[in-house]
GROMACS .gro file of C-alpha atoms in nm:
model
  489
    1MET     CA    1   9.184   7.937  11.392
    2GLY     CA    2   9.252   7.978  11.739
    3ASN     CA    3   9.249   7.644  11.883
    4THR     CA    4   9.497   7.507  11.601
    5SER     CA    5   9.828   7.384  11.749
    6GLU     CA    6  10.179   7.582  11.798
    7THR     CA    7  10.396   7.357  11.656
    8VAL     CA    8  10.267   7.203  11.336
    9MET     CA    9  10.111   7.388  11.078
   10THR     CA   10   9.813   7.288  10.946
   11ALA     CA   11   9.674   7.287  10.590
   12GLU     CA   12   9.491   7.566  10.608
   13GLN     CA   13   9.749   7.787  10.729
   14ARG     CA   14   9.973   7.660  10.465
   15LYS     CA   15   9.709   7.787  10.154
   16ILE     CA   16   9.682   8.161  10.371
   17LEU     CA   17  10.063   8.167  10.354
   18ALA     CA   18  10.136   8.070  10.041
   19VAL     CA   19   9.814   8.332   9.899
   20MET     CA   20   9.989   8.639  10.119
   21LEU     CA   21  10.330   8.561  10.021
   22VAL     CA   22  10.331   8.509   9.676
   23PRO     CA   23  10.206   8.915   9.609
   24MET     CA   24  10.421   9.049   9.869
   25PHE     CA   25  10.705   8.913   9.717
   26MET     CA   26  10.538   9.070   9.362
   27SER     CA   27  10.516   9.403   9.488
   28LEU     CA   28  10.897   9.336   9.627
   29LEU     CA   29  11.024   9.223   9.311
   30SER     CA   30  10.887   9.519   9.182
   31VAL     CA   31  11.139   9.777   9.431
   32SER     CA   32  11.426   9.556   9.311
   33ILE     CA   33  11.376   9.460   8.943
   34VAL     CA   34  11.409   9.823   8.809
   35ASN     CA   35  11.713   9.952   8.918
   36VAL     CA   36  11.835   9.706   8.635
   37ILE     CA   37  11.598   9.763   8.329
   38LEU     CA   38  11.634  10.183   8.387
   39PRO     CA   39  11.886  10.219   8.153
   40ASP     CA   40  11.670  10.073   7.875
   41MET     CA   41  11.304  10.226   8.012
   42GLN     CA   42  11.486  10.513   7.960
   43ARG     CA   43  11.603  10.429   7.601
   44SER     CA   44  11.254  10.308   7.459
   45ILE     CA   45  11.009  10.547   7.603
   46GLY     CA   46  11.259  10.864   7.539
   47ALA     CA   47  11.211  10.935   7.928
   48SER     CA   48  11.437  11.250   8.133
   49ASN     CA   49  11.668  11.195   8.397
   50SER     CA   50  11.407  11.317   8.622
   51ALA     CA   51  11.131  11.126   8.457
   52ILE     CA   52  11.255  10.831   8.515
   53GLN     CA   53  11.349  10.930   8.864
   54TRP     CA   54  11.003  10.917   8.921
   55VAL     CA   55  10.948  10.583   8.801
   56LEU     CA   56  11.133  10.436   9.172
   57SER     CA   57  10.987  10.749   9.390
   58GLY     CA   58  10.629  10.778   9.234
   59TYR     CA   59  10.593  10.406   9.361
   60THR     CA   60  10.798  10.475   9.703
   61LEU     CA   61  10.635  10.739   9.805
   62ALA     CA   62  10.300  10.579   9.737
   63PHE     CA   63  10.382  10.198   9.891
   64GLY     CA   64  10.471  10.457  10.210
   65VAL     CA   65  10.203  10.697  10.231
   66PHE     CA   66   9.929  10.441  10.259
   67LEU     CA   67  10.075  10.126  10.485
   68VAL     CA   68   9.919  10.179  10.823
   69ALA     CA   69   9.546  10.313  10.675
   70ALA     CA   70   9.545  10.007  10.475
   71GLY     CA   71   9.653   9.819  10.749
   72ARG     CA   72   9.389   9.988  10.966
   73ALA     CA   73   9.102   9.921  10.657
   74GLY     CA   74   9.167   9.608  10.679
   75ASP     CA   75   9.149   9.509  11.087
   76LEU     CA   76   8.784   9.704  11.010
   77PHE     CA   77   8.626   9.583  10.747
   78GLY     CA   78   8.822   9.226  10.631
   79ARG     CA   79   9.204   9.157  10.577
   80GLY     CA   80   9.156   8.968  10.290
   81ARG     CA   81   8.887   9.256  10.105
   82LEU     CA   82   9.218   9.456  10.111
   83PHE     CA   83   9.385   9.219   9.973
   84VAL     CA   84   9.205   9.125   9.681
   85LEU     CA   85   9.189   9.476   9.610
   86GLY     CA   86   9.588   9.558   9.723
   87VAL     CA   87   9.655   9.238   9.396
   88SER     CA   88   9.375   9.370   9.197
   89VAL     CA   89   9.529   9.779   9.145
   90PHE     CA   90   9.901   9.626   9.122
   91ALA     CA   91   9.754   9.440   8.901
   92LEU     CA   92   9.554   9.742   8.714
   93GLY     CA   93   9.941   9.918   8.739
   94SER     CA   94  10.213   9.724   8.646
   95LEU     CA   95   9.973   9.602   8.299
   96ILE     CA   96   9.960  10.010   8.219
   97ALA     CA   97  10.344  10.045   8.316
   98GLY     CA   98  10.433   9.710   8.074
   99LEU     CA   99  10.165   9.899   7.817
  100SER     CA  100  10.261  10.297   7.857
  101PRO     CA  101  10.418  10.441   7.545
  102ASP     CA  102  10.548  10.790   7.755
  103PRO     CA  103  10.712  10.848   8.029
  104LEU     CA  104  10.415  11.059   8.214
  105ILE     CA  105  10.161  10.777   8.180
  106LEU     CA  106  10.506  10.521   8.362
  107ASN     CA  107  10.502  10.761   8.619
  108ILE     CA  108  10.157  10.756   8.646
  109ALA     CA  109  10.113  10.396   8.684
  110ARG     CA  110  10.441  10.313   8.893
  111VAL     CA  111  10.195  10.546   9.177
  112VAL     CA  112   9.916  10.313   9.090
  113MET     CA  113  10.161   9.997   9.183
  114GLY     CA  114  10.272  10.140   9.464
  115VAL     CA  115   9.930  10.186   9.612
  116GLY     CA  116   9.847   9.883   9.526
  117SER     CA  117  10.165   9.770   9.729
  118GLY     CA  118  10.011   9.997   9.976
  119LEU     CA  119   9.734   9.771   9.982
  120LEU     CA  120   9.832   9.438   9.978
  121SER     CA  121  10.154   9.459  10.215
  122PRO     CA  122   9.954   9.509  10.567
  123GLN     CA  123   9.737   9.240  10.520
  124GLY     CA  124   9.965   8.980  10.502
  125VAL     CA  125  10.179   9.051  10.847
  126GLY     CA  126   9.833   9.114  11.019
  127MET     CA  127   9.751   8.747  10.850
  128LEU     CA  128   9.988   8.608  11.001
  129GLN     CA  129   9.879   8.794  11.300
  130GLN     CA  130   9.554   8.628  11.342
  131TYR     CA  131   9.620   8.298  11.189
  132PHE     CA  132   9.928   8.161  11.334
  133HIS     CA  133  10.055   8.133  11.682
  134GLY     CA  134  10.304   7.999  11.851
  135LYS     CA  135  10.635   7.851  11.735
  136VAL     CA  136  10.446   7.848  11.389
  137ARG     CA  137  10.439   8.209  11.359
  138GLY     CA  138  10.725   8.255  11.468
  139ARG     CA  139  10.820   7.999  11.082
  140ALA     CA  140  10.540   8.229  10.896
  141PHE     CA  141  10.702   8.522  10.980
  142GLY     CA  142  11.090   8.310  10.858
  143MET     CA  143  10.889   8.240  10.507
  144PHE     CA  144  10.782   8.596  10.513
  145GLY     CA  145  11.235   8.688  10.561
  146THR     CA  146  11.320   8.459  10.292
  147ILE     CA  147  11.029   8.600  10.081
  148VAL     CA  148  11.195   8.910  10.141
  149GLY     CA  149  11.572   8.820  10.036
  150VAL     CA  150  11.509   8.684   9.767
  151SER     CA  151  11.305   8.893   9.605
  152VAL     CA  152  11.571   9.152   9.681
  153GLY     CA  153  11.818   8.903   9.523
  154ILE     CA  154  11.666   8.829   9.256
  155GLY     CA  155  11.542   9.079   9.119
  156PRO     CA  156  11.864   9.227   8.917
  157VAL     CA  157  11.858   8.910   8.772
  158LEU     CA  158  11.581   8.832   8.689
  159GLY     CA  159  11.568   9.237   8.489
  160GLY     CA  160  11.892   9.146   8.345
  161GLY     CA  161  11.778   8.813   8.231
  162LEU     CA  162  11.445   8.909   8.059
  163ILE     CA  163  11.679   9.203   7.942
  164ALA     CA  164  11.897   8.927   7.768
  165VAL     CA  165  11.631   8.718   7.670
  166LEU     CA  166  11.335   8.972   7.507
  167GLY     CA  167  11.574   9.243   7.478
  168GLU     CA  168  11.575   9.608   7.484
  169GLU     CA  169  11.202   9.690   7.443
  170TRP     CA  170  11.020   9.420   7.542
  171GLY     CA  171  11.297   9.311   7.858
  172TRP     CA  172  11.160   9.599   8.011
  173ARG     CA  173  10.825   9.574   7.970
  174SER     CA  174  10.793   9.214   8.079
  175ALA     CA  175  10.980   9.282   8.422
  176PHE     CA  176  10.633   9.482   8.490
  177LEU     CA  177  10.354   9.264   8.270
  178ILE     CA  178  10.498   8.951   8.478
  179ASN     CA  179  10.307   9.023   8.782
  180VAL     CA  180   9.968   9.041   8.606
  181PRO     CA  181   9.914   8.663   8.540
  182ILE     CA  182  10.025   8.578   8.902
  183ALA     CA  183   9.826   8.827   9.046
  184LEU     CA  184   9.532   8.721   8.935
  185THR     CA  185   9.621   8.377   9.010
  186ALA     CA  186   9.674   8.595   9.312
  187ILE     CA  187   9.297   8.660   9.333
  188ILE     CA  188   9.132   8.300   9.235
  189LEU     CA  189   9.267   8.166   9.562
  190GLY     CA  190   9.262   8.439   9.779
  191ARG     CA  191   8.885   8.420   9.711
  192PHE     CA  192   8.897   8.013   9.744
  193TRP     CA  193   9.150   7.942  10.007
  194LEU     CA  194   9.145   8.293  10.271
  195PRO     CA  195   8.884   8.197  10.612
  196LYS     CA  196   8.525   8.309  10.574
  197SER     CA  197   8.677   8.549  10.876
  198ALA     CA  198   8.965   8.724  10.646
  199TRP     CA  199   8.668   8.890  10.525
  200VAL     CA  200   8.503   9.020  10.806
  201GLY     CA  201   8.722   9.298  11.003
  202SER     CA  202   8.584   9.427  11.357
  203GLY     CA  203   8.423   9.660  11.285
  204THR     CA  204   8.173   9.460  11.110
  205GLU     CA  205   8.019   9.177  11.178
  206ALA     CA  206   7.951   8.831  10.996
  207GLU     CA  207   7.590   8.884  11.048
  208PRO     CA  208   7.425   9.137  10.820
  209HIS     CA  209   7.162   9.302  11.077
  210THR     CA  210   7.435   9.298  11.316
  211ARG     CA  211   7.671   9.548  11.145
  212LYS     CA  212   7.743   9.799  11.268
  213ARG     CA  213   7.922  10.109  11.115
  214ALA     CA  214   8.317  10.085  11.188
  215ASP     CA  215   8.510  10.369  11.354
  216PHE     CA  216   8.789  10.434  11.045
  217ASP     CA  217   8.932  10.771  11.213
  218PRO     CA  218   8.910  10.984  10.851
  219VAL     CA  219   9.140  11.270  11.030
  220GLY     CA  220   9.378  11.042  11.153
  221LEU     CA  221   9.434  10.867  10.782
  222VAL     CA  222   9.500  11.232  10.654
  223LEU     CA  223   9.737  11.332  10.880
  224LEU     CA  224   9.958  11.059  10.914
  225ALA     CA  225   9.968  11.087  10.562
  226VAL     CA  226  10.053  11.388  10.461
  227GLY     CA  227  10.273  11.369  10.748
  228THR     CA  228  10.446  11.088  10.589
  229LEU     CA  229  10.469  11.222  10.283
  230LEU     CA  230  10.636  11.560  10.316
  231ILE     CA  231  10.906  11.340  10.521
  232MET     CA  232  11.006  11.059  10.257
  233LEU     CA  233  10.928  11.312   9.938
  234PRO     CA  234  11.275  11.502  10.007
  235PHE     CA  235  11.468  11.250   9.990
  236LEU     CA  236  11.322  11.087   9.712
  237GLU     CA  237  11.294  11.428   9.471
  238ARG     CA  238  11.677  11.534   9.557
  239SER     CA  239  11.682  11.722   9.265
  240ALA     CA  240  11.443  12.063   9.349
  241GLY     CA  241  11.752  12.219   9.533
  242ALA     CA  242  11.813  12.230   9.911
  243TRP     CA  243  11.436  12.402   9.984
  244ILE     CA  244  11.304  12.056   9.966
  245TYR     CA  245  11.463  11.963  10.275
  246ALA     CA  246  11.202  12.231  10.484
  247LEU     CA  247  10.976  11.981  10.433
  248VAL     CA  248  11.053  11.768  10.655
  249PRO     CA  249  11.056  11.913  10.986
  250VAL     CA  250  10.715  12.058  10.855
  251GLY     CA  251  10.609  11.663  10.792
  252ALA     CA  252  10.725  11.596  11.177
  253LEU     CA  253  10.549  11.833  11.334
  254ILE     CA  254  10.228  11.713  11.134
  255VAL     CA  255  10.300  11.371  11.281
  256VAL     CA  256  10.281  11.484  11.626
  257PHE     CA  257  10.064  11.665  11.581
  258TRP     CA  258   9.903  11.302  11.463
  259VAL     CA  259  10.021  11.137  11.765
  260ARG     CA  260   9.811  11.344  12.028
  261TRP     CA  261   9.476  11.340  11.786
  262GLU     CA  262   9.549  10.961  11.815
  263ASN     CA  263   9.555  10.969  12.229
  264ARG     CA  264   9.283  11.271  12.211
  265TYR     CA  265   9.047  11.048  11.965
  266ALA     CA  266   9.167  10.701  12.149
  267ARG     CA  267   9.039  10.958  12.498
  268ARG     CA  268   8.678  10.997  12.347
  269GLY     CA  269   8.573  10.704  12.297
  270GLY     CA  270   8.680  10.616  11.933
  271SER     CA  271   8.933  10.352  11.785
  272PRO     CA  272   9.231  10.553  11.699
  273MET     CA  273   9.467  10.452  11.357
  274VAL     CA  274   9.711  10.287  11.562
  275ASP     CA  275   9.677  10.225  11.972
  276MET     CA  276   9.948  10.470  12.089
  277GLN     CA  277   9.943  10.248  12.442
  278LEU     CA  278  10.164  10.020  12.205
  279PHE     CA  279  10.468  10.218  12.203
  280ARG     CA  280  10.418  10.186  12.548
  281THR     CA  281  10.523   9.823  12.501
  282ARG     CA  282  10.868   9.748  12.545
  283SER     CA  283  10.896   9.485  12.265
  284PHE     CA  284  10.691   9.683  11.960
  285ALA     CA  285  10.899  10.006  12.116
  286TYR     CA  286  11.226   9.875  12.039
  287GLY     CA  287  11.137   9.648  11.799
  288ALA     CA  288  11.026   9.850  11.493
  289SER     CA  289  11.313  10.147  11.642
  290LEU     CA  290  11.546   9.889  11.587
  291THR     CA  291  11.387   9.703  11.241
  292SER     CA  292  11.379  10.132  11.125
  293MET     CA  293  11.726  10.239  11.187
  294TYR     CA  294  11.873   9.885  11.031
  295PHE     CA  295  11.660  10.000  10.727
  296VAL     CA  296  11.846  10.351  10.712
  297GLY     CA  297  12.187  10.116  10.669
  298MET     CA  298  12.099   9.779  10.491
  299PRO     CA  299  11.923   9.907  10.142
  300GLY     CA  300  12.147  10.164  10.069
  301ILE     CA  301  12.423   9.856  10.038
  302TRP     CA  302  12.292   9.763   9.674
  303VAL     CA  303  12.276  10.078   9.509
  304ILE     CA  304  12.642  10.172   9.576
  305VAL     CA  305  12.811   9.793   9.507
  306ALA     CA  306  12.606   9.836   9.155
  307LEU     CA  307  12.739  10.204   9.123
  308TYR     CA  308  13.126  10.110   9.159
  309LEU     CA  309  13.024   9.744   9.004
  310GLN     CA  310  12.914   9.934   8.682
  311ASN     CA  311  13.041  10.317   8.676
  312GLY     CA  312  13.344  10.201   8.825
  313LEU     CA  313  13.430   9.870   8.720
  314GLY     CA  314  13.205   9.846   8.438
  315PHE     CA  315  13.103   9.515   8.519
  316PRO     CA  316  12.722   9.451   8.294
  317ALA     CA  317  12.385   9.485   8.428
  318LEU     CA  318  12.351   9.085   8.537
  319HIS     CA  319  12.730   9.029   8.634
  320ALA     CA  320  12.616   9.330   8.915
  321GLY     CA  321  12.279   9.150   8.965
  322LEU     CA  322  12.467   8.831   9.028
  323VAL     CA  323  12.634   8.986   9.380
  324GLY     CA  324  12.417   8.991   9.540
  325LEU     CA  325  12.261   8.653   9.508
  326PRO     CA  326  12.445   8.450   9.742
  327SER     CA  327  12.329   8.712  10.005
  328ALA     CA  328  11.961   8.661   9.963
  329LEU     CA  329  11.996   8.317   9.934
  330LEU     CA  330  12.178   8.288  10.290
  331SER     CA  331  11.950   8.566  10.449
  332ALA     CA  332  11.641   8.327  10.294
  333ILE     CA  333  11.799   8.020  10.451
  334ALA     CA  334  11.905   8.210  10.814
  335ALA     CA  335  11.479   8.387  10.798
  336GLN     CA  336  11.377   8.013  10.756
  337ALA     CA  337  11.567   7.881  11.061
  338ALA     CA  338  11.611   8.144  11.251
  339GLY     CA  339  11.139   8.166  11.242
  340ARG     CA  340  11.187   7.830  11.356
  341VAL     CA  341  11.402   7.867  11.725
  342VAL     CA  342  11.303   8.270  11.755
  343LEU     CA  343  11.066   8.188  12.056
  344THR     CA  344  11.345   8.011  12.149
  345PHE     CA  345  11.674   8.307  12.171
  346GLY     CA  346  11.451   8.593  12.163
  347ARG     CA  347  11.580   8.910  12.119
  348LYS     CA  348  11.956   8.727  12.132
  349MET     CA  349  11.928   8.610  11.753
  350VAL     CA  350  11.780   9.015  11.663
  351VAL     CA  351  12.116   9.124  11.873
  352LEU     CA  352  12.372   8.871  11.702
  353GLY     CA  353  12.164   8.934  11.389
  354VAL     CA  354  12.292   9.261  11.323
  355GLY     CA  355  12.630   9.190  11.429
  356ILE     CA  356  12.688   8.905  11.196
  357GLY     CA  357  12.570   9.190  10.920
  358LEU     CA  358  12.830   9.459  11.051
  359ALA     CA  359  13.101   9.202  11.053
  360GLY     CA  360  12.970   9.139  10.661
  361VAL     CA  361  12.950   9.493  10.574
  362VAL     CA  362  13.304   9.613  10.717
  363ALA     CA  363  13.476   9.277  10.521
  364SER     CA  364  13.331   9.421  10.213
  365ALA     CA  365  13.497   9.778  10.258
  366LEU     CA  366  13.833   9.600  10.372
  367LEU     CA  367  13.776   9.370  10.069
  368VAL     CA  368  13.701   9.705   9.810
  369LEU     CA  369  14.028   9.859   9.991
  370ALA     CA  370  14.253   9.497   9.923
  371HIS     CA  371  14.148   9.451   9.506
  372GLU     CA  372  14.211   9.929   9.520
  373SER     CA  373  14.537   9.845   9.617
  374TRP     CA  374  14.675   9.486   9.574
  375GLY     CA  375  14.445   9.378   9.342
  376VAL     CA  376  14.258   9.117   9.537
  377SER     CA  377  14.006   8.976   9.357
  378ILE     CA  378  13.677   9.153   9.361
  379TRP     CA  379  13.428   8.877   9.322
  380TRP     CA  380  13.501   8.854   9.652
  381LEU     CA  381  13.238   9.042   9.765
  382LEU     CA  382  13.037   8.714   9.742
  383LEU     CA  383  13.159   8.616  10.024
  384THR     CA  384  13.158   8.913  10.202
  385LEU     CA  385  12.800   8.996  10.060
  386GLY     CA  386  12.662   8.667  10.207
  387ILE     CA  387  12.772   8.773  10.527
  388THR     CA  388  12.575   9.002  10.542
  389GLY     CA  389  12.254   8.838  10.407
  390LEU     CA  390  12.298   8.590  10.660
  391GLY     CA  391  12.311   8.888  10.948
  392GLN     CA  392  11.997   8.977  10.797
  393GLY     CA  393  11.803   8.669  10.776
  394MET     CA  394  11.924   8.624  11.158
  395ALA     CA  395  11.785   8.939  11.206
  396ILE     CA  396  11.457   9.079  11.023
  397SER     CA  397  11.177   8.813  11.028
  398PRO     CA  398  11.282   8.762  11.464
  399ASN     CA  399  11.283   9.120  11.540
  400GLN     CA  400  10.932   9.166  11.351
  401THR     CA  401  10.774   8.787  11.522
  402LEU     CA  402  10.899   8.934  11.857
  403THR     CA  403  10.774   9.285  11.761
  404LEU     CA  404  10.433   9.178  11.741
  405ALA     CA  405  10.398   8.910  11.993
  406GLU     CA  406  10.210   9.129  12.224
  407VAL     CA  407  10.005   9.372  11.973
  408PRO     CA  408   9.621   9.311  11.947
  409VAL     CA  409   9.445   9.094  11.705
  410ASP     CA  410   9.278   9.380  11.630
  411TYR     CA  411   9.529   9.615  11.572
  412ALA     CA  412   9.736   9.376  11.388
  413GLY     CA  413   9.767   9.535  10.956
  414SER     CA  414   9.727   9.881  11.150
  415SER     CA  415  10.066   9.786  11.345
  416GLY     CA  416  10.245   9.624  11.086
  417GLY     CA  417  10.202   9.862  10.873
  418VAL     CA  418  10.352  10.129  11.148
  419MET     CA  419  10.681   9.860  11.128
  420GLN     CA  420  10.611   9.890  10.783
  421THR     CA  421  10.621  10.285  10.679
  422GLY     CA  422  10.922  10.279  10.966
  423GLN     CA  423  11.128  10.062  10.679
  424ARG     CA  424  10.970  10.258  10.383
  425VAL     CA  425  11.026  10.608  10.576
  426GLY     CA  426  11.465  10.439  10.697
  427THR     CA  427  11.473  10.306  10.355
  428ALA     CA  428  11.397  10.659  10.183
  429ILE     CA  429  11.648  10.818  10.424
  430GLY     CA  430  11.936  10.616  10.405
  431ILE     CA  431  11.909  10.543  10.093
  432ALA     CA  432  11.960  10.950  10.009
  433ILE     CA  433  12.216  11.020  10.234
  434VAL     CA  434  12.469  10.687  10.119
  435THR     CA  435  12.474  10.842   9.823
  436ALA     CA  436  12.530  11.189   9.852
  437VAL     CA  437  12.790  11.054  10.062
  438PHE     CA  438  12.903  10.815   9.743
  439PHE     CA  439  12.938  11.126   9.523
  440VAL     CA  440  13.070  11.354   9.723
  441VAL     CA  441  13.376  11.117   9.770
  442GLN     CA  442  13.384  10.990   9.448
  443PRO     CA  443  13.490  11.292   9.174
  444LEU     CA  444  13.775  11.278   9.485
  445ALA     CA  445  13.920  11.007   9.576
  446GLY     CA  446  13.776  10.788   9.312
  447TYR     CA  447  13.466  10.469   9.327
  448GLY     CA  448  13.707  10.227   9.544
  449ALA     CA  449  13.682  10.575   9.861
  450ALA     CA  450  13.322  10.647   9.745
  451ILE     CA  451  13.191  10.273   9.779
  452VAL     CA  452  13.455  10.230  10.141
  453ALA     CA  453  13.248  10.580  10.262
  454GLY     CA  454  12.903  10.464  10.207
  455PHE     CA  455  12.965  10.123  10.376
  456GLY     CA  456  13.104  10.309  10.671
  457PHE     CA  457  12.823  10.549  10.653
  458ILE     CA  458  12.621  10.176  10.671
  459ALA     CA  459  12.833  10.045  10.966
  460LEU     CA  460  12.771  10.329  11.195
  461VAL     CA  461  12.385  10.339  11.146
  462ILE     CA  462  12.409   9.968  11.165
  463VAL     CA  463  12.557   9.965  11.501
  464PHE     CA  464  12.316  10.199  11.597
  465ALA     CA  465  12.028   9.915  11.530
  466GLY     CA  466  12.243   9.711  11.751
  467VAL     CA  467  12.260   9.943  12.045
  468ILE     CA  468  11.866   9.941  12.026
  469GLY     CA  469  11.849   9.541  12.025
  470ILE     CA  470  12.115   9.519  12.340
  471ILE     CA  471  11.889   9.731  12.570
  472ASP     CA  472  11.636   9.581  12.464
  473LEU     CA  473  11.808   9.274  12.587
  474ALA     CA  474  11.900   9.442  12.894
  475ARG     CA  475  11.564   9.555  12.972
  476GLY     CA  476  11.405   9.197  12.881
  477ARG     CA  477  11.642   9.047  13.117
  478LYS     CA  478  11.571   9.318  13.432
  479LYS     CA  479  11.275   9.284  13.426
  480ASP     CA  480  11.286   8.887  13.414
  481ARG     CA  481  11.487   8.898  13.726
  482ARG     CA  482  11.222   9.120  13.953
  483GLU     CA  483  10.943   8.882  13.754
  484ASN     CA  484  11.152   8.617  13.930
  485GLU     CA  485  11.279   8.769  14.243
  486PRO     CA  486  11.108   8.564  14.550
  487VAL     CA  487  10.904   8.776  14.747
  488ARG     CA  488  10.957   8.871  15.065
  489ALA     CA  489  10.786   8.842  15.400
   0.00000   0.00000   0.00000
């Protein structure tokens, strides 16, 4: 694959892309679809509010905690192996969730699904790094961005549609059971379509008699997993009281200790989970920071929009889900187009995308004010949120392409896991803050003011993400000028 043309996608690359993207779509869909089916699920199995909250939290925590470790395991033992393992675990969790008789079994199943997602997701990013190069890699990441956008937008619509067709009891169950045949298909295709090199990692050799011991760094694995868990947990389990936020600084200290351990491990000749020298690479450091900050803001949009439309305006779940559909479609189209030209325009495209996303958020806030004050149709959100989706498609996938461009293939999975962990942690923190803002303002000033306040927080966060992109762009231009200066005698 190393000699493959960098401008035309081969048949083998198309097969790899198909095997990777379908299960990744499935795992991301399981995040967005649950928001719509929660009420029916709660009535069906008699779950309390705290128990039903863990349907969301358990999945998100397990997903986030396993990402970097799973990425490194794929680097060492073969990304194909970890991918098939992750899809299998996800399918098992989906089957149990769909047949769950009570809240305890359902929550255990959701944790299992989260583990499966955490195992399979970094393998997709790693294989895109391993088997795609040049402009073809940009197109592949563009298709990855399309999958992200479509999964976010189609989830609520699909969930509402399944309940409408199959009824309250089997509607929510089918939202999980539908994953099982998709996963089995992905496993079969993976065995036939993934190249032999996908089953061999940098910690093993193709020939049994030359096989060597893989350096997996178990201490680093445990430190990062515990640190990530302690940072994310308070933002996902807020009903425990204010004391739980004391875990955040503890988790942060453990992550700092993990960084020190990784540096020490590398100095002693070991292979760390994450090569900390990557953070000295401008493209990786700024790109990972930008995507983490961006995800503190953007995912919260769909939470407060659903709250406003359903609780404030009385929309049914399906109608509320349809509001996000144009955003998802525009995000998918923009990601595809941006993937083809990202190497031409570079970080400028990312900054422009962030700016367009910001414009969509501000326009949405102004529209809500116009609706509350003058009765302007709230369905104009289809347009304003569509602008936000357009910006997201121009920002996220190109940023991922540029961020990972200088990452060695041996660390492609773990570095992709670092980026995705930043996204998961950012999402957990952002949704916790934006919903807190919403619920503080709503009793005082109503639903309209609450969503406008939430949009205000999101806009502020996106501004910070844009500043990171602008700084990276400026430093890149300075570097280019220095490299192009004539050498004086």
